[in-house]
Coordinates of C-alpha atoms and ligand atoms in Angstrom, one line a residue:
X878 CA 4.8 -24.7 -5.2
X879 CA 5.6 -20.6 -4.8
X880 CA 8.1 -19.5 -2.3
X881 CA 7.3 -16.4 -0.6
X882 CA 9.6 -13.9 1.7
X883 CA 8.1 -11.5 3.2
X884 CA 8.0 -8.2 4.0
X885 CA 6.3 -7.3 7.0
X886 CA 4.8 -10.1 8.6
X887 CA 3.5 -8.5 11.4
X888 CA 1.6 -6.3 10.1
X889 CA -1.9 -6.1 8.8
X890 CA -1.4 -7.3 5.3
X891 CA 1.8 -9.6 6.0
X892 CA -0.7 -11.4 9.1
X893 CA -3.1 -11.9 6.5
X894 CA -0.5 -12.9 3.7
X895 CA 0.5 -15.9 6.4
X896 CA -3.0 -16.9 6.6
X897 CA -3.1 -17.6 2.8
X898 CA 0.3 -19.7 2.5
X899 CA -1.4 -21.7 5.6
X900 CA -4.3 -22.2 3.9
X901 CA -2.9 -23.7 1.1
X902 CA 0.2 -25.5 2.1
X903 CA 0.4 -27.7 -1.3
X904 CA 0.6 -24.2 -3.4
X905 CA 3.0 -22.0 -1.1
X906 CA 5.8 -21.8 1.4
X907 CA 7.5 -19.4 3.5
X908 CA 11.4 -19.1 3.3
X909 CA 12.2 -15.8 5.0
X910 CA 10.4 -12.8 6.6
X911 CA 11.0 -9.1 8.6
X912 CA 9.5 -7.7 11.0
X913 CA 9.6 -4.2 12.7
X914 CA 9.7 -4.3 16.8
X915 CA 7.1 -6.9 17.3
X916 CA 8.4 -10.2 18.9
X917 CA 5.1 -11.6 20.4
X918 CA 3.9 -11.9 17.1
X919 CA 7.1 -12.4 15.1
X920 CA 8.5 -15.3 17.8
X921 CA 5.2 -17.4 17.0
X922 CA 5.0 -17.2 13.1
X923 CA 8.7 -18.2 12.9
X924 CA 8.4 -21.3 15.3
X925 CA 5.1 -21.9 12.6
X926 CA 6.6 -21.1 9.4
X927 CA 10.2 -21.5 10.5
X928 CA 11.9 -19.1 8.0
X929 CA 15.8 -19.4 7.1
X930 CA 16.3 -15.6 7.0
X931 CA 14.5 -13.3 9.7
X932 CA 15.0 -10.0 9.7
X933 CA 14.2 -7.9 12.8
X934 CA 13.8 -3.6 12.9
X935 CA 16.3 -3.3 15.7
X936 CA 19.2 -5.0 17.6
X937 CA 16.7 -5.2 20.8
X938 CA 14.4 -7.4 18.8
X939 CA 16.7 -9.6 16.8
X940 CA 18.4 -10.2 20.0
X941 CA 15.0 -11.7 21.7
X942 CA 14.4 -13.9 18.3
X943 CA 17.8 -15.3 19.0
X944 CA 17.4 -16.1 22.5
X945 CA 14.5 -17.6 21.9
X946 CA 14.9 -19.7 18.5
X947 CA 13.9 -23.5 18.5
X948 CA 16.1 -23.9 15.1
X949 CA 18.5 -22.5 12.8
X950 CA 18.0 -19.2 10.9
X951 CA 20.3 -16.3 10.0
X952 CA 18.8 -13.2 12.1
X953 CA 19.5 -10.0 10.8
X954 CA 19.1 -5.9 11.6
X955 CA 17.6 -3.3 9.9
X956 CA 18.1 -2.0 6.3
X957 CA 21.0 -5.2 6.0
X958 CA 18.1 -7.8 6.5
X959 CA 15.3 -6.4 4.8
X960 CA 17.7 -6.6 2.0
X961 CA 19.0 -10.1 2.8
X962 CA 14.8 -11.3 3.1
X963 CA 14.3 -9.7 -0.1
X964 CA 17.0 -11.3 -2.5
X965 CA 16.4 -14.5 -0.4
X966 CA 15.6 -17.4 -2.7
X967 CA 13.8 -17.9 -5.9
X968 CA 10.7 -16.8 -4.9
X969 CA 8.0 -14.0 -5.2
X970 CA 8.4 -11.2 -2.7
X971 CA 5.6 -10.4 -0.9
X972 CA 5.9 -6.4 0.3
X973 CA 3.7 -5.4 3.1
X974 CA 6.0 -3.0 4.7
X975 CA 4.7 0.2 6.1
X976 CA 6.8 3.1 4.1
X977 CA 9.0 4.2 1.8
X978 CA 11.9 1.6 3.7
X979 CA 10.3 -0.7 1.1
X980 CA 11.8 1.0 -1.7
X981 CA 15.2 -0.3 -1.8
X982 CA 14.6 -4.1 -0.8
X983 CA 12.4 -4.0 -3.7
X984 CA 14.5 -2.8 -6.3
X985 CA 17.4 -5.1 -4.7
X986 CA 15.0 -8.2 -5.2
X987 CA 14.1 -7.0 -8.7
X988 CA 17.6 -7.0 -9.5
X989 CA 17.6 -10.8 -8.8
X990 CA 15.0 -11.4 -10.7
X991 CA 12.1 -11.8 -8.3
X992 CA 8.5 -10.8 -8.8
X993 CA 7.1 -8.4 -6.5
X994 CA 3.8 -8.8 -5.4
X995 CA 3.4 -4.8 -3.7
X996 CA 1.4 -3.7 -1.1
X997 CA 3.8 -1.2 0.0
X998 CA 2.4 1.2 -2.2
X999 CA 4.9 4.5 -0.7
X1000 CA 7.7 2.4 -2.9
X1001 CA 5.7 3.2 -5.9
X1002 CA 4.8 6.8 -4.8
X1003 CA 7.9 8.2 -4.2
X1004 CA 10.2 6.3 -6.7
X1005 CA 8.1 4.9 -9.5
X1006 CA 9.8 5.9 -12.1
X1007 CA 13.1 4.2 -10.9
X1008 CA 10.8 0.4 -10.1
X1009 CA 9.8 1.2 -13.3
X1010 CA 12.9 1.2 -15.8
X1011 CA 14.0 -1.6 -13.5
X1012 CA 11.2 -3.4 -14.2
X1013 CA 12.0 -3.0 -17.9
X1014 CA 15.8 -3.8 -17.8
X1015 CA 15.0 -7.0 -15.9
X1016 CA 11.5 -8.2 -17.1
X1017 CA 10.1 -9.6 -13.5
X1018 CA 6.2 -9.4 -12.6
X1019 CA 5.0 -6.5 -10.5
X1020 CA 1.9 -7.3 -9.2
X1021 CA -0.6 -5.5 -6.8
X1022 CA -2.3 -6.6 -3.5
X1023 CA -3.8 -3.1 -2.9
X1024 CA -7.2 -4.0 -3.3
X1025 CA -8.1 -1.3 -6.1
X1026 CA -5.3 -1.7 -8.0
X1027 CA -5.8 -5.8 -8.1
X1028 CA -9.4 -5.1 -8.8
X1029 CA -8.0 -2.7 -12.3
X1030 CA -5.6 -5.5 -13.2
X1031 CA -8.6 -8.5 -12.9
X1032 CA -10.4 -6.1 -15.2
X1033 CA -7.7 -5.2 -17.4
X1034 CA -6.9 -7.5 -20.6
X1035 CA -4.7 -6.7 -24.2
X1036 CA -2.7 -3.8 -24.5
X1037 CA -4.9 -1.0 -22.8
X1038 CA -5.4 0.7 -25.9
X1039 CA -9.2 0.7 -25.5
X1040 CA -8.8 1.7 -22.4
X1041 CA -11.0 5.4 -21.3
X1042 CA -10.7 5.5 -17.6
X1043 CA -9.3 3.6 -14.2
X1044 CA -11.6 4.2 -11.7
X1045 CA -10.9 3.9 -8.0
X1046 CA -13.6 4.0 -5.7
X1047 CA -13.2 5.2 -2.0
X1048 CA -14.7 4.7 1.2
X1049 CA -14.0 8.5 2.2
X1050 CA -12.9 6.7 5.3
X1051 CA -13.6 7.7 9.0
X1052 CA -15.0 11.2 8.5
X1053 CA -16.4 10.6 5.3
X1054 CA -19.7 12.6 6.3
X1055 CA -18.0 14.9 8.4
X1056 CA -17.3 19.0 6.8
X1057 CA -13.8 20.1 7.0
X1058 CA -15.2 22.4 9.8
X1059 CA -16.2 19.3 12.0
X1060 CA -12.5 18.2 11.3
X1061 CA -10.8 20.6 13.6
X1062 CA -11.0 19.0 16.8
X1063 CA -11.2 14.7 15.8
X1064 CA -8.6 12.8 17.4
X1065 CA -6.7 9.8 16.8
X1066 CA -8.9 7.4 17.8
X1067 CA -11.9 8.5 16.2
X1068 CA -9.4 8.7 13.2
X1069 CA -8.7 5.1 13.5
X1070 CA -12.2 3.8 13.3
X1071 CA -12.2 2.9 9.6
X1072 CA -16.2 2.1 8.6
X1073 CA -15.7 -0.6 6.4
X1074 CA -11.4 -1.7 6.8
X1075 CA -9.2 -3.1 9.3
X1076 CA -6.1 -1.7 8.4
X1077 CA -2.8 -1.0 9.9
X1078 CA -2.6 2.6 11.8
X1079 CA -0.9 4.3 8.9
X1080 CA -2.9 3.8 6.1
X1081 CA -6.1 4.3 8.5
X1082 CA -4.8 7.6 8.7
X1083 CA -4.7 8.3 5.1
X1084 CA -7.6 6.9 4.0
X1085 CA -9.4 9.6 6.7
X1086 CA -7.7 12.3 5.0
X1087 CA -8.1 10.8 1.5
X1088 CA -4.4 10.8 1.1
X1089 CA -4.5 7.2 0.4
X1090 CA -6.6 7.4 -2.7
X1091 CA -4.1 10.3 -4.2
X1092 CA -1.2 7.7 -3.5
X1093 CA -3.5 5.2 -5.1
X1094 CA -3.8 7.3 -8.1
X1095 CA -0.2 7.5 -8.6
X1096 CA 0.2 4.0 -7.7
X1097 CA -2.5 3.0 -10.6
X1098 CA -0.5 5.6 -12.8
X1099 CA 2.5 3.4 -12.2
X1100 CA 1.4 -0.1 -12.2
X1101 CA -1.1 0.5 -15.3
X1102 CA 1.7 3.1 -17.3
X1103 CA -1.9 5.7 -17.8
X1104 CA -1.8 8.9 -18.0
X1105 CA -3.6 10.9 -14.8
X1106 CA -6.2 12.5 -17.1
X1107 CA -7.4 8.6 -17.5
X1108 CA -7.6 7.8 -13.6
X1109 CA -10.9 8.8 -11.6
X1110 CA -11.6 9.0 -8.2
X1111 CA -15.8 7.9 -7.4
X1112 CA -16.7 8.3 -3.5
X1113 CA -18.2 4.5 -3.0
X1114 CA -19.4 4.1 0.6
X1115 CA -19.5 0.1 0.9
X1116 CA -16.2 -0.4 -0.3
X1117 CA -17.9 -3.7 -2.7
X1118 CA -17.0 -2.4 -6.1
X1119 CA -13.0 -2.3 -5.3
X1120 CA -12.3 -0.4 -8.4
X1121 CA -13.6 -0.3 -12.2
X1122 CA -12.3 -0.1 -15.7
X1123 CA -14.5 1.8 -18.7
X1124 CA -13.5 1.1 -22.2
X1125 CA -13.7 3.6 -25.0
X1126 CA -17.0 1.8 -26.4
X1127 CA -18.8 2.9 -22.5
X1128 CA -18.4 -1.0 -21.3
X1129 CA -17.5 -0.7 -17.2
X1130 CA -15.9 -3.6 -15.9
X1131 CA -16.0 -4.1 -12.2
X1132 CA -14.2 -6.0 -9.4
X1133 CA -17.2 -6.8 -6.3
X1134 CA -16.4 -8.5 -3.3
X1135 CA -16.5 -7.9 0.6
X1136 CA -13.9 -5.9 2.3
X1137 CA -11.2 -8.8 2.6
X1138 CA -7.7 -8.0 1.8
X1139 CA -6.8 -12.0 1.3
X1140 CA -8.6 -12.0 -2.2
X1141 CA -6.1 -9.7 -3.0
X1142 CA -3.3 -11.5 -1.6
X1143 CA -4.0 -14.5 -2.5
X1144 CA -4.4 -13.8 -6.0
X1145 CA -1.3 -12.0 -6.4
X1146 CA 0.1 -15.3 -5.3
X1147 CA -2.0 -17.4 -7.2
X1148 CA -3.2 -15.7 -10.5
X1149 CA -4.3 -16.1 -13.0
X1150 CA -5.5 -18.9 -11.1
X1151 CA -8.4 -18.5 -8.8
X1152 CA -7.7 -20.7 -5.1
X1153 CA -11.0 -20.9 -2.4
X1154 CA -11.1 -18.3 0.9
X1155 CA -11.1 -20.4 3.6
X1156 CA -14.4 -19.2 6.2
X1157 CA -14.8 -16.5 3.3
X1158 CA -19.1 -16.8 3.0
X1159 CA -18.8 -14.5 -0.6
X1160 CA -20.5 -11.3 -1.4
X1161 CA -24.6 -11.4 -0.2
X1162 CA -25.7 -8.8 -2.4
X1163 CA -28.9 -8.9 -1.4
X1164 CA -28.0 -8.5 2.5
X1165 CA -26.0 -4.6 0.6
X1166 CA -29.1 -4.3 -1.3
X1167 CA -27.8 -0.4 -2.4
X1168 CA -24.5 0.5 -3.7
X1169 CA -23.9 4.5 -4.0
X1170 CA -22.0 6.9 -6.0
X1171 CA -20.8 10.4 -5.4
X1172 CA -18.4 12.3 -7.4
X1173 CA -15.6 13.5 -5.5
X1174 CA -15.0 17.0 -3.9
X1175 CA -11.4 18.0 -4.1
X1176 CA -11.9 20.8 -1.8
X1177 CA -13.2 18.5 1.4
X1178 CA -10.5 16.2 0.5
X1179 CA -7.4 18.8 0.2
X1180 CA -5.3 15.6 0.5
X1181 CA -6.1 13.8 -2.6
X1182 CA -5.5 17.0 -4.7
X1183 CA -2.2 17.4 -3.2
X1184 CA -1.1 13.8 -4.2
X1185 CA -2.9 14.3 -7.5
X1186 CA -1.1 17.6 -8.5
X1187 CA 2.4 16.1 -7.1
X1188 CA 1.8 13.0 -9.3
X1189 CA 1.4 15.3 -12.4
X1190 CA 4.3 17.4 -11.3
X1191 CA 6.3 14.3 -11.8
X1192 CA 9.9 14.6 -10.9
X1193 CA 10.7 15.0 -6.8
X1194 CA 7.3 16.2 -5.7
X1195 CA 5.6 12.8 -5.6
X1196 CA 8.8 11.6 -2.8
X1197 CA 8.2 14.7 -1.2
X1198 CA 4.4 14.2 -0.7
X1199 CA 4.9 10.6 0.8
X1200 CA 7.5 11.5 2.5
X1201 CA 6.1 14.6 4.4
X1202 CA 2.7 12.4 4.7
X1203 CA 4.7 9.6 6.4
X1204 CA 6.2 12.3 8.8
X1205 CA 3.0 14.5 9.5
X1206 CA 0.9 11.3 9.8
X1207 CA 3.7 10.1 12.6
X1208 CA 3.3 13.1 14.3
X1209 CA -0.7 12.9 14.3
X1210 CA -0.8 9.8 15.7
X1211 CA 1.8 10.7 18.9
X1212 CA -1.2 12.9 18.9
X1213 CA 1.4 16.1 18.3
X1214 CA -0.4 17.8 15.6
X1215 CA -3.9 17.9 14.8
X1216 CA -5.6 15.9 12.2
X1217 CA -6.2 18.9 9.5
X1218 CA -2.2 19.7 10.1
X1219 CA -1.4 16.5 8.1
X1220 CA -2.4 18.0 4.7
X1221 CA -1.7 21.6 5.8
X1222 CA 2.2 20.1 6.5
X1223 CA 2.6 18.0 3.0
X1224 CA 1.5 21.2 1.4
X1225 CA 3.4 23.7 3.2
X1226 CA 6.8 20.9 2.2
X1227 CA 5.9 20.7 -1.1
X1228 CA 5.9 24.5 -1.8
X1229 CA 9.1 25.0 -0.2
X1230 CA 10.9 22.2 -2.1
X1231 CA 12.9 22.8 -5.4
X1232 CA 11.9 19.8 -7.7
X1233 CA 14.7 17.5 -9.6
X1234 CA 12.9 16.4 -12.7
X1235 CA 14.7 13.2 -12.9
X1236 CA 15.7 12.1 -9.4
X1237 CA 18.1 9.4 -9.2
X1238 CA 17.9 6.7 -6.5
X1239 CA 20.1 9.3 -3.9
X1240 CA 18.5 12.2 -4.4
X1241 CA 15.6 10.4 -3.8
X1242 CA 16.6 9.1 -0.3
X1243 CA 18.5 12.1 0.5
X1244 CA 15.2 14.0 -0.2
X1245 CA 12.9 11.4 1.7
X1246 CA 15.2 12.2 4.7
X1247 CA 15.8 16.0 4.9
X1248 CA 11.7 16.3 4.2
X1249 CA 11.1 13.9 7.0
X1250 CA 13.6 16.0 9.2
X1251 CA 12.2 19.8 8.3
X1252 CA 8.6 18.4 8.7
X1253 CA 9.3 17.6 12.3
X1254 CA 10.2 21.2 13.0
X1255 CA 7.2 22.9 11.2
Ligands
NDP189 N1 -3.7 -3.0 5.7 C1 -4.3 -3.0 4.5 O1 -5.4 -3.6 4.4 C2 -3.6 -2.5 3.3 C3 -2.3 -2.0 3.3 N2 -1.7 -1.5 2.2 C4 -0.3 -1.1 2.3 O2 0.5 -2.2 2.7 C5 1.6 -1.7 3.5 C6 1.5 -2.3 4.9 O3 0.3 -1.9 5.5 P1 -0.3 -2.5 6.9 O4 -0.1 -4.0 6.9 O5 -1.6 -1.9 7.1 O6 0.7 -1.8 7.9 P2 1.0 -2.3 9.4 O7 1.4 -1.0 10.1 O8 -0.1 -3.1 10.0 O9 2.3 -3.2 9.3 C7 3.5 -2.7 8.9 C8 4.6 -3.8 8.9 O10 5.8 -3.2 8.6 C9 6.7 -3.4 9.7 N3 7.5 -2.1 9.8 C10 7.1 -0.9 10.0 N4 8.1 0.0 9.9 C11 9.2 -0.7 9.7 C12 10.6 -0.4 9.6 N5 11.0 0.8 9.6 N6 11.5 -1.4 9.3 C13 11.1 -2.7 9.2 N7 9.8 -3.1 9.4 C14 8.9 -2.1 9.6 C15 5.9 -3.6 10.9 O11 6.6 -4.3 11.9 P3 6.2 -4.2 13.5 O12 4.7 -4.1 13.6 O13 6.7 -5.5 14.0 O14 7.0 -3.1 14.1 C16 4.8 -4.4 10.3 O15 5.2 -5.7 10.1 C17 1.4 -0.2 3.5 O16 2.2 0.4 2.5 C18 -0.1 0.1 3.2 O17 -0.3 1.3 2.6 C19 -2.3 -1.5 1.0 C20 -3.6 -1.9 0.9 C21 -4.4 -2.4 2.0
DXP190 C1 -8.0 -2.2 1.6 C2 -7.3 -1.2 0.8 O1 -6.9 -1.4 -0.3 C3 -7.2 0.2 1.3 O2 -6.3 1.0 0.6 C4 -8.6 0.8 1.2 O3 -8.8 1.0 -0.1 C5 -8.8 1.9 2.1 O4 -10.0 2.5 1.8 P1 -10.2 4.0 1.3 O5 -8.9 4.7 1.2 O6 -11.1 3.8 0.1 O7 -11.0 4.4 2.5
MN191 MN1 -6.4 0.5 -1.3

């Protein structure tokens, strides 16, 4: 039996983490979770799972959990209880936060010891280096849910020395057909329709401006310690191939399945064994039929050469990009700025900002913050 906490549980991937640990009640259990601001949903998956330790985003929310508790439970506020979920227990943190918030309950659960099973891929953006040595000095599991990154580590085995490539395919999201002339007017909604995902409103966003597949690529530079000369980008319309690995004698191994982030999840949870989808009908390949290819075009997708160069530039830029990102995508969907503002904004932060080559833990807060603050004025 695995103990999860989790991070998130109202949210797109922490719904569907929930629906795995209730699939399979005899493999998993839930012992503590946080949520952001929404009590509907939060209220009924503690009375299910009855947690001991709930964290809620603000004193307005924790207060209605309170009130309306059946049981027991320690109910805490902001960055206090996602800290208090996080070191919870013995078990495997599950973080499906939306945000760079993530980053310090993770390296406080690494600290004791937990593995991390990591959605919240804007902990790995803007701070890998520090998960990293952490991860050394304390030896725990990091494992990914983001689908490409879980499809990379099913195809990965040894040492990675035969290793040519990583290659993450993308949907080119919402405008994927779309010129970056035809981008000037979209709005949010249209934005939000993502052709083959159902995703939270966030990462929608960034998969329609392709900054989601430059986090990606530094997330895969993290997780898999490769260099970004050895990490491709493909355009892949049907999101089926999730991501690919090509060794140096040409062999291409490849993760298939349909667009269902509880494979994922569940084997993040489960691995290396293999546990059965429940109402999951598997891949028809002959109802795809066609799988297609396209090599990407950096100059459509501005975005993903932004989060590319700040991922070589190593040092601050990487927790400037998510952070201005985070802010400019915000201000996007309060429908403040326009859509091709987003990537004209992280750019426009990143040129003004004077790198640290080796940020510690502070500077990189205290830089997540004043970017945050000076993108809201641009
Ligand atoms: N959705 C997906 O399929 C995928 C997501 N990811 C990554 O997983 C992470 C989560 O994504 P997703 O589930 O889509 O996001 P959602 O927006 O759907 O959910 C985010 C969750 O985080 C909570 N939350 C947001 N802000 C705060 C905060 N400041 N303090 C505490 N809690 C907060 C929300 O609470 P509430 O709603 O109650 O306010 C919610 O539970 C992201 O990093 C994303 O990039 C990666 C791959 C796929
Ligand atoms: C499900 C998942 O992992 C998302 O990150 C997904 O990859 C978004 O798709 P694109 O960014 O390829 O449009
Ligand atoms: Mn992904």
């Amino acid at each position: 039996m695995k103990d999860i906490q989790l991070l998130g549980s109202t949210g797109s991937i922490g719904v569907q983490t929930l629906d795995v640990i209730r699939s399979h009640p005899e493999e998993f259990s839930l012992s503590a979770l946080s949520f952001g601001v929404n009590t509907d949903v939060a209220l009924k998956q503690i009375e299910e799972f009855k947690p001991s330790v709930i964290s809620a985003g603000t004193k307005e929310a924790a207060d209605i959990i309170k009130q309306s508790l059946s049981y027991s439970a320690d109910v805490l506020v902001g960055s206090e209880g996602l800290h208090a979920v996080a070191t919870y227990g013995k078990g495997t943190l599950v973080n499906a936060v939306m945000g760079s918030v993530g980053l310090t309950p993770t390296l406080e659960a690494m600290k004791v010891k937990k593995d991390i099973a990591i959605a919240n891929k804007e902990t790995l953006v803007t701070a890998g280096h520090i998960v990293k040595e952490l991860q050394k000095q304390t030896g725990v599991d990091i494992i990914p849910v983001d689908s490409e990154h879980s499809a990379i580590y099913q195809c990965l085995h040894g040492d990675h020395k035969d290793v040519d490539k990583l290659i993450l395919t993308a949907s080119g999201g919402s405008f994927r057909d779309k010129t970056r002339e035809e981008l000037v007017n979209v709005t949010v909604k249209d934005a939000l329709n993502h052709p083959n995902w159902s995703m939270g409103a966030k990462i929608t966003i960034d998969s329609a401006t392709m900054m989601n597949k430059g986090l990606e690529v530094i997330e895969a530079h993290w997780l898999f310690d490769m260099p970004y000369d050895q990490i491709d980008v493909i355009l892949h319309k049907e999101s089926i191939i999730h991501s690919m690995v090509e060794y140096i004698d040409g062999s291409v191994l490849a993760h298939l399945g349909t667009p269902d982030m509880r494979v994922p999840i569940q084997y993040a949870l489960s691995k290396p064994q293999r546990l059965a989808i429940k109402g999951s009908e598997g891949l028809k390949l002959w109802e795809v039929q066609a799988l297609h290819f396209e090599k990407m075009d950096y100059d459509r997708f501005k975005a993903l050469k932004l989060a590319i160069e700040a991922g070589k530039e190593g040092g601050s830029a990487p927790t400037v990009l998510n952070a201005a990102n985070e802010m400019a995508v915000s201000l996007f969907l309060d429908s403040k700025i326009s859509f091709l503002d987003i990537d004209s904004f992280v750019s426009r932060a990143l040129h003004e900002h004077s790198k640290i080559s080796v940020p510690s833990l502070s500077d990189i807060l205290e830089i997540d913050k004043e970017t945050r603050e000076k993108v809201a004025l641009y």
